[in-house]
PDB file of C-alpha atoms and ligand atoms in Angstrom:
ATOM      1  CA  MET E   1     103.533 -15.555 123.922  1.00 69.00           C
ATOM      2  CA  PRO E   2     105.337 -14.045 120.937  1.00 84.00           C
ATOM      3  CA  TYR E   3     108.457 -12.249 122.069  1.00 88.00           C
ATOM      4  CA  ARG E   4     111.562 -10.562 120.771  1.00 94.00           C
ATOM      5  CA  LEU E   5     114.884  -9.379 122.077  1.00 96.00           C
ATOM      6  CA  GLY E   6     114.556  -5.890 123.528  1.00 96.00           C
ATOM      7  CA  SER E   7     117.014  -3.157 124.484  1.00 97.00           C
ATOM      8  CA  VAL E   8     120.339  -3.741 126.197  1.00 98.00           C
ATOM      9  CA  LEU E   9     120.127  -3.271 129.959  1.00 98.00           C
ATOM     10  CA  ILE E  10     123.764  -3.988 130.935  1.00 98.00           C
ATOM     11  CA  PRO E  11     126.418  -3.695 128.226  1.00 98.00           C
ATOM     12  CA  VAL E  12     129.573  -5.847 127.998  1.00 98.00           C
ATOM     13  CA  PRO E  13     132.094  -3.406 129.540  1.00 98.00           C
ATOM     14  CA  GLN E  14     129.858  -2.776 132.553  1.00 98.00           C
ATOM     15  CA  ILE E  15     129.512  -6.511 133.202  1.00 99.00           C
ATOM     16  CA  ARG E  16     133.264  -7.043 132.834  1.00 98.00           C
ATOM     17  CA  ASP E  17     134.144  -4.229 135.245  1.00 98.00           C
ATOM     18  CA  ARG E  18     131.630  -5.387 137.854  1.00 99.00           C
ATOM     19  CA  VAL E  19     132.756  -9.032 137.644  1.00 98.00           C
ATOM     20  CA  GLU E  20     136.337  -7.872 138.258  1.00 98.00           C
ATOM     21  CA  GLU E  21     135.230  -5.847 141.275  1.00 98.00           C
ATOM     22  CA  LEU E  22     133.347  -8.793 142.708  1.00 99.00           C
ATOM     23  CA  ALA E  23     136.296 -11.122 142.151  1.00 98.00           C
ATOM     24  CA  ALA E  24     138.623  -8.673 143.893  1.00 98.00           C
ATOM     25  CA  ALA E  25     136.299  -8.380 146.898  1.00 98.00           C
ATOM     26  CA  ILE E  26     135.821 -12.154 147.154  1.00 98.00           C
ATOM     27  CA  SER E  27     139.585 -12.761 146.791  1.00 98.00           C
ATOM     28  CA  ALA E  28     140.256 -10.305 149.652  1.00 98.00           C
ATOM     29  CA  ASP E  29     137.573 -11.731 151.916  1.00 98.00           C
ATOM     30  CA  TYR E  30     138.442 -15.407 151.382  1.00 98.00           C
ATOM     31  CA  ALA E  31     142.237 -15.162 151.390  1.00 98.00           C
ATOM     32  CA  GLY E  32     143.690 -18.030 153.437  1.00 97.00           C
ATOM     33  CA  ARG E  33     140.392 -19.933 153.512  1.00 97.00           C
ATOM     34  CA  ASP E  34     139.183 -23.109 151.817  1.00 93.00           C
ATOM     35  CA  LEU E  35     136.932 -21.585 149.135  1.00 98.00           C
ATOM     36  CA  LEU E  36     134.617 -23.728 147.056  1.00 98.00           C
ATOM     37  CA  LEU E  37     132.594 -21.943 144.361  1.00 98.00           C
ATOM     38  CA  ILE E  38     129.312 -23.689 143.639  1.00 98.00           C
ATOM     39  CA  CYS E  39     127.816 -22.681 140.325  1.00 98.00           C
ATOM     40  CA  ALA E  40     124.073 -23.043 139.943  1.00 98.00           C
ATOM     41  CA  LEU E  41     123.484 -24.419 136.439  1.00 97.00           C
ATOM     42  CA  LYS E  42     122.636 -23.427 133.814  1.00 97.00           C
ATOM     43  CA  GLY E  43     122.098 -19.706 134.275  1.00 98.00           C
ATOM     44  CA  ALA E  44     125.229 -18.912 136.304  1.00 98.00           C
ATOM     45  CA  ALA E  45     127.693 -20.786 134.052  1.00 98.00           C
ATOM     46  CA  ILE E  46     128.957 -17.825 132.104  1.00 98.00           C
ATOM     47  CA  PHE E  47     129.112 -15.596 135.167  1.00 99.00           C
ATOM     48  CA  TRP E  48     131.070 -18.301 137.037  1.00 98.00           C
ATOM     49  CA  ALA E  49     133.471 -18.746 134.112  1.00 98.00           C
ATOM     50  CA  ASP E  50     134.392 -15.040 134.122  1.00 98.00           C
ATOM     51  CA  LEU E  51     134.331 -14.623 137.886  1.00 98.00           C
ATOM     52  CA  CYS E  52     136.630 -17.563 138.665  1.00 98.00           C
ATOM     53  CA  ARG E  53     139.165 -16.433 136.050  1.00 98.00           C
ATOM     54  CA  ALA E  54     139.336 -13.024 137.736  1.00 98.00           C
ATOM     55  CA  MET E  55     139.963 -14.513 141.213  1.00 98.00           C
ATOM     56  CA  THR E  56     143.436 -13.979 142.651  1.00 98.00           C
ATOM     57  CA  ILE E  57     143.298 -16.637 145.383  1.00 98.00           C
ATOM     58  CA  PRO E  58     143.170 -20.453 145.079  1.00 97.00           C
ATOM     59  CA  CYS E  59     139.641 -21.817 144.864  1.00 97.00           C
ATOM     60  CA  GLN E  60     137.853 -24.926 143.707  1.00 98.00           C
ATOM     61  CA  SER E  61     134.617 -25.153 141.751  1.00 98.00           C
ATOM     62  CA  ASP E  62     131.632 -27.490 141.597  1.00 98.00           C
ATOM     63  CA  PHE E  63     128.242 -27.438 139.950  1.00 98.00           C
ATOM     64  CA  VAL E  64     124.671 -28.047 141.060  1.00 97.00           C
ATOM     65  CA  ALA E  65     121.368 -27.978 139.208  1.00 96.00           C
ATOM     66  CA  MET E  66     117.916 -27.679 140.715  1.00 90.00           C
ATOM     67  CA  GLU E  67     114.653 -28.773 139.274  1.00 81.00           C
ATOM     68  CA  SER E  68     113.159 -25.426 138.322  1.00 67.00           C
ATOM     69  CA  TYR E  69     109.479 -24.706 138.599  1.00 59.00           C
ATOM     70  CA  ALA E  70     107.861 -24.192 135.217  1.00 52.00           C
ATOM     71  CA  ASP E  71     107.045 -20.512 134.550  1.00 53.00           C
ATOM     72  CA  ALA E  72     108.747 -19.531 137.816  1.00 51.00           C
ATOM     73  CA  THR E  73     105.317 -18.838 139.270  1.00 51.00           C
ATOM     74  CA  LEU E  74     104.767 -21.486 141.932  1.00 57.00           C
ATOM     75  CA  PRO E  75     107.567 -22.826 144.106  1.00 55.00           C
ATOM     76  CA  LEU E  76     107.808 -26.635 144.100  1.00 54.00           C
ATOM     77  CA  ALA E  77     106.666 -28.187 147.345  1.00 59.00           C
ATOM     78  CA  GLU E  78     109.743 -30.416 147.396  1.00 65.00           C
ATOM     79  CA  PRO E  79     112.459 -29.096 145.105  1.00 74.00           C
ATOM     80  CA  ARG E  80     115.333 -31.466 144.384  1.00 83.00           C
ATOM     81  CA  PHE E  81     118.716 -31.493 142.804  1.00 90.00           C
ATOM     82  CA  THR E  82     118.890 -32.740 139.223  1.00 92.00           C
ATOM     83  CA  LYS E  83     122.649 -32.540 139.811  1.00 94.00           C
ATOM     84  CA  ALA E  84     124.040 -32.565 143.336  1.00 94.00           C
ATOM     85  CA  ALA E  85     127.517 -31.398 144.362  1.00 95.00           C
ATOM     86  CA  SER E  86     130.152 -33.999 143.505  1.00 95.00           C
ATOM     87  CA  VAL E  87     132.567 -33.187 146.314  1.00 96.00           C
ATOM     88  CA  SER E  88     132.071 -33.200 150.094  1.00 96.00           C
ATOM     89  CA  LEU E  89     130.940 -29.799 151.445  1.00 97.00           C
ATOM     90  CA  GLU E  90     131.699 -30.666 155.047  1.00 97.00           C
ATOM     91  CA  GLY E  91     133.696 -27.944 156.780  1.00 97.00           C
ATOM     92  CA  ARG E  92     134.174 -25.926 153.615  1.00 98.00           C
ATOM     93  CA  ASP E  93     133.602 -22.250 152.850  1.00 98.00           C
ATOM     94  CA  ILE E  94     130.969 -22.264 150.104  1.00 98.00           C
ATOM     95  CA  LEU E  95     130.264 -19.339 147.793  1.00 98.00           C
ATOM     96  CA  LEU E  96     127.118 -19.997 145.765  1.00 98.00           C
ATOM     97  CA  ILE E  97     127.196 -18.446 142.310  1.00 98.00           C
ATOM     98  CA  GLU E  98     123.695 -17.595 140.989  1.00 98.00           C
ATOM     99  CA  ASP E  99     122.504 -15.763 137.915  1.00 98.00           C
ATOM    100  CA  ILE E 100     119.555 -13.884 139.394  1.00 98.00           C
ATOM    101  CA  VAL E 101     117.597 -13.675 142.612  1.00 97.00           C
ATOM    102  CA  ASP E 102     113.982 -12.986 141.817  1.00 96.00           C
ATOM    103  CA  THR E 103     111.358 -14.094 144.388  1.00 95.00           C
ATOM    104  CA  GLY E 104     114.189 -15.689 146.384  1.00 95.00           C
ATOM    105  CA  HIS E 105     112.618 -19.145 146.612  1.00 92.00           C
ATOM    106  CA  THR E 106     115.129 -20.976 144.451  1.00 92.00           C
ATOM    107  CA  ILE E 107     118.165 -19.756 146.368  1.00 94.00           C
ATOM    108  CA  THR E 108     116.480 -20.324 149.718  1.00 94.00           C
ATOM    109  CA  HIS E 109     115.840 -24.000 148.809  1.00 92.00           C
ATOM    110  CA  LEU E 110     119.319 -24.416 147.412  1.00 94.00           C
ATOM    111  CA  LYS E 111     120.981 -22.978 150.513  1.00 96.00           C
ATOM    112  CA  ARG E 112     118.879 -25.173 152.756  1.00 94.00           C
ATOM    113  CA  MET E 113     119.864 -28.297 150.818  1.00 93.00           C
ATOM    114  CA  LEU E 114     123.582 -27.390 150.847  1.00 96.00           C
ATOM    115  CA  GLN E 115     123.398 -26.499 154.538  1.00 96.00           C
ATOM    116  CA  ALA E 116     122.387 -30.070 155.263  1.00 96.00           C
ATOM    117  CA  GLN E 117     125.875 -31.159 154.126  1.00 96.00           C
ATOM    118  CA  SER E 118     127.533 -29.293 157.017  1.00 97.00           C
ATOM    119  CA  PRO E 119     129.683 -26.674 155.296  1.00 98.00           C
ATOM    120  CA  LYS E 120     131.613 -24.242 157.498  1.00 98.00           C
ATOM    121  CA  SER E 121     129.946 -21.248 155.818  1.00 98.00           C
ATOM    122  CA  ILE E 122     127.674 -20.441 152.878  1.00 98.00           C
ATOM    123  CA  ALA E 123     127.498 -17.026 151.197  1.00 98.00           C
ATOM    124  CA  LEU E 124     125.789 -15.923 147.993  1.00 98.00           C
ATOM    125  CA  CYS E 125     127.202 -14.197 144.965  1.00 98.00           C
ATOM    126  CA  GLY E 126     124.347 -13.205 142.633  1.00 98.00           C
ATOM    127  CA  LEU E 127     124.944 -11.405 139.363  1.00 98.00           C
ATOM    128  CA  LEU E 128     121.471  -9.808 139.291  1.00 98.00           C
ATOM    129  CA  ASP E 129     119.008  -8.872 142.037  1.00 98.00           C
ATOM    130  CA  LYS E 130     115.413  -8.188 141.081  1.00 98.00           C
ATOM    131  CA  ALA E 131     114.807  -6.784 144.538  1.00 97.00           C
ATOM    132  CA  GLU E 132     111.232  -5.556 143.911  1.00 97.00           C
ATOM    133  CA  ARG E 133     110.073  -9.098 143.344  1.00 96.00           C
ATOM    134  CA  ARG E 134     111.356 -10.603 146.587  1.00 97.00           C
ATOM    135  CA  GLU E 135     108.978 -12.840 148.524  1.00 96.00           C
ATOM    136  CA  VAL E 136     111.442 -14.361 150.974  1.00 96.00           C
ATOM    137  CA  GLU E 137     114.361 -12.463 152.463  1.00 97.00           C
ATOM    138  CA  VAL E 138     117.721 -13.538 151.032  1.00 96.00           C
ATOM    139  CA  PRO E 139     121.048 -11.985 152.006  1.00 98.00           C
ATOM    140  CA  ILE E 140     123.221 -11.465 148.875  1.00 98.00           C
ATOM    141  CA  GLU E 141     126.761 -10.986 150.195  1.00 98.00           C
ATOM    142  CA  TYR E 142     128.161 -10.193 146.692  1.00 99.00           C
ATOM    143  CA  CYS E 143     125.652  -8.612 144.319  1.00 98.00           C
ATOM    144  CA  GLY E 144     126.468  -7.586 140.732  1.00 98.00           C
ATOM    145  CA  PHE E 145     123.558  -5.347 139.807  1.00 98.00           C
ATOM    146  CA  VAL E 146     120.124  -4.522 141.208  1.00 98.00           C
ATOM    147  CA  ILE E 147     117.742  -4.433 138.259  1.00 98.00           C
ATOM    148  CA  PRO E 148     114.125  -3.324 137.774  1.00 98.00           C
ATOM    149  CA  ASN E 149     111.260  -5.807 137.464  1.00 97.00           C
ATOM    150  CA  VAL E 150     111.824  -6.715 133.810  1.00 96.00           C
ATOM    151  CA  TYR E 151     112.559 -10.102 132.259  1.00 96.00           C
ATOM    152  CA  VAL E 152     116.195 -10.253 131.142  1.00 98.00           C
ATOM    153  CA  VAL E 153     118.314 -12.621 129.053  1.00 98.00           C
ATOM    154  CA  GLY E 154     121.931 -13.039 127.993  1.00 98.00           C
ATOM    155  CA  TYR E 155     125.208 -13.689 129.827  1.00 98.00           C
ATOM    156  CA  GLY E 156     123.848 -17.092 130.796  1.00 98.00           C
ATOM    157  CA  LEU E 157     120.225 -16.166 131.405  1.00 98.00           C
ATOM    158  CA  ASP E 158     117.557 -17.613 129.112  1.00 97.00           C
ATOM    159  CA  TYR E 159     114.041 -17.189 127.867  1.00 95.00           C
ATOM    160  CA  ALA E 160     112.744 -20.662 126.864  1.00 93.00           C
ATOM    161  CA  GLN E 161     116.404 -21.808 126.743  1.00 95.00           C
ATOM    162  CA  GLN E 162     117.288 -19.156 124.229  1.00 96.00           C
ATOM    163  CA  TYR E 163     119.680 -16.159 124.357  1.00 97.00           C
ATOM    164  CA  ARG E 164     122.106 -17.594 126.973  1.00 98.00           C
ATOM    165  CA  HIS E 165     125.020 -16.951 124.608  1.00 98.00           C
ATOM    166  CA  LEU E 166     124.564 -13.185 124.331  1.00 98.00           C
ATOM    167  CA  PRO E 167     127.569 -11.346 125.851  1.00 98.00           C
ATOM    168  CA  TYR E 168     125.397  -8.571 127.288  1.00 98.00           C
ATOM    169  CA  ILE E 169     122.153  -8.517 129.334  1.00 98.00           C
ATOM    170  CA  ALA E 170     119.025  -7.371 127.496  1.00 98.00           C
ATOM    171  CA  ARG E 171     115.293  -7.245 128.015  1.00 98.00           C
ATOM    172  CA  VAL E 172     112.813  -9.572 126.353  1.00 95.00           C
ATOM    173  CA  ASP E 173     109.752  -7.785 125.078  1.00 90.00           C
ATOM    174  CA  GLU E 174     106.331  -9.246 124.422  1.00 84.00           C
ATOM    175  CA  VAL E 175     105.138  -8.642 120.877  1.00 86.00           C
ATOM    176  CA  LYS E 176     101.510  -7.556 120.944  1.00 78.00           C
TER     177      LYS E 176
HETATM  178  P1  IMP U   1     113.372 -17.122 142.180  1.00 78.92           P
HETATM  179  O1  IMP U   1     113.203 -18.439 142.805  1.00 78.92           O
HETATM  180  O2  IMP U   1     112.067 -16.447 141.902  1.00 78.92           O
HETATM  181  O3  IMP U   1     114.324 -16.215 142.926  1.00 78.92           O
HETATM  182  O4  IMP U   1     113.880 -17.397 140.726  1.00 78.92           O
HETATM  183  C1  IMP U   1     115.204 -17.423 140.386  1.00 78.92           C
HETATM  184  C2  IMP U   1     115.361 -18.152 139.091  1.00 78.92           C
HETATM  185  O5  IMP U   1     114.363 -17.783 138.124  1.00 78.92           O
HETATM  186  C3  IMP U   1     116.700 -17.770 138.440  1.00 78.92           C
HETATM  187  O6  IMP U   1     117.738 -18.646 138.846  1.00 78.92           O
HETATM  188  C4  IMP U   1     116.357 -17.843 136.978  1.00 78.92           C
HETATM  189  O7  IMP U   1     116.554 -19.166 136.526  1.00 78.92           O
HETATM  190  C5  IMP U   1     114.904 -17.512 136.864  1.00 78.92           C
HETATM  191  N1  IMP U   1     114.680 -16.084 136.540  1.00 78.92           N
HETATM  192  C6  IMP U   1     114.064 -15.141 137.279  1.00 78.92           C
HETATM  193  N2  IMP U   1     114.028 -13.980 136.656  1.00 78.92           N
HETATM  194  C7  IMP U   1     114.613 -14.165 135.441  1.00 78.92           C
HETATM  195  C8  IMP U   1     114.893 -13.278 134.329  1.00 78.92           C
HETATM  196  O8  IMP U   1     114.560 -12.057 134.299  1.00 78.92           O
HETATM  197  N3  IMP U   1     115.513 -13.830 133.278  1.00 78.92           N
HETATM  198  C9  IMP U   1     115.908 -15.149 133.249  1.00 78.92           C
HETATM  199  N4  IMP U   1     115.677 -15.986 134.281  1.00 78.92           N
HETATM  200  C10 IMP U   1     115.026 -15.498 135.347  1.00 78.92           C
HETATM  201 MG1   MG U   2     118.621 -20.192 137.703  1.00 78.92          MG
END
């Protein structure tokens, strides 16, 4: 499909302000706890980098990557980690950092796989929520923005591995 970068949906200052608000809320809620941020690669990397630098409490970070289903149409029967966590999750307070919750399948699988490692708690911090598209219910304890059902790129999110470096979030339009 031919495509081109479309209009800006969320500009830089709005992202920056919201990330600071989320970091303040997380810092307040997790004060005195053993917080481990788990960043879901690759999409959440830029969000994680800004979020963790705005945190005002001690926290550690780790990274996971899931095999993603091509085209994001059909969930894999047995999804697996292409990169698993490299520290023990047992007894820890986990905050999963995701770029976007769309149908909800990816995050549901990821949470289930992390849950098997006996953390004390798992909560989700998602930058974007495409709520209209949800197929499985997913609680998002810290949500950046609810967005309409449009394909977006930038600030870590890609289309065919492109556009992750854009500092803002924009639409991708099909060229007819
Ligand atoms: P879900 O399993 O349908 O919730 O899909 C979530 C994953 O699909 C995200 O982690 C993204 O990798 C990808 N995704 C869904 N919507 C978009 C989008 O608009 N732009 C970029 N990636 C997306
Ligand atoms: Mg992703």
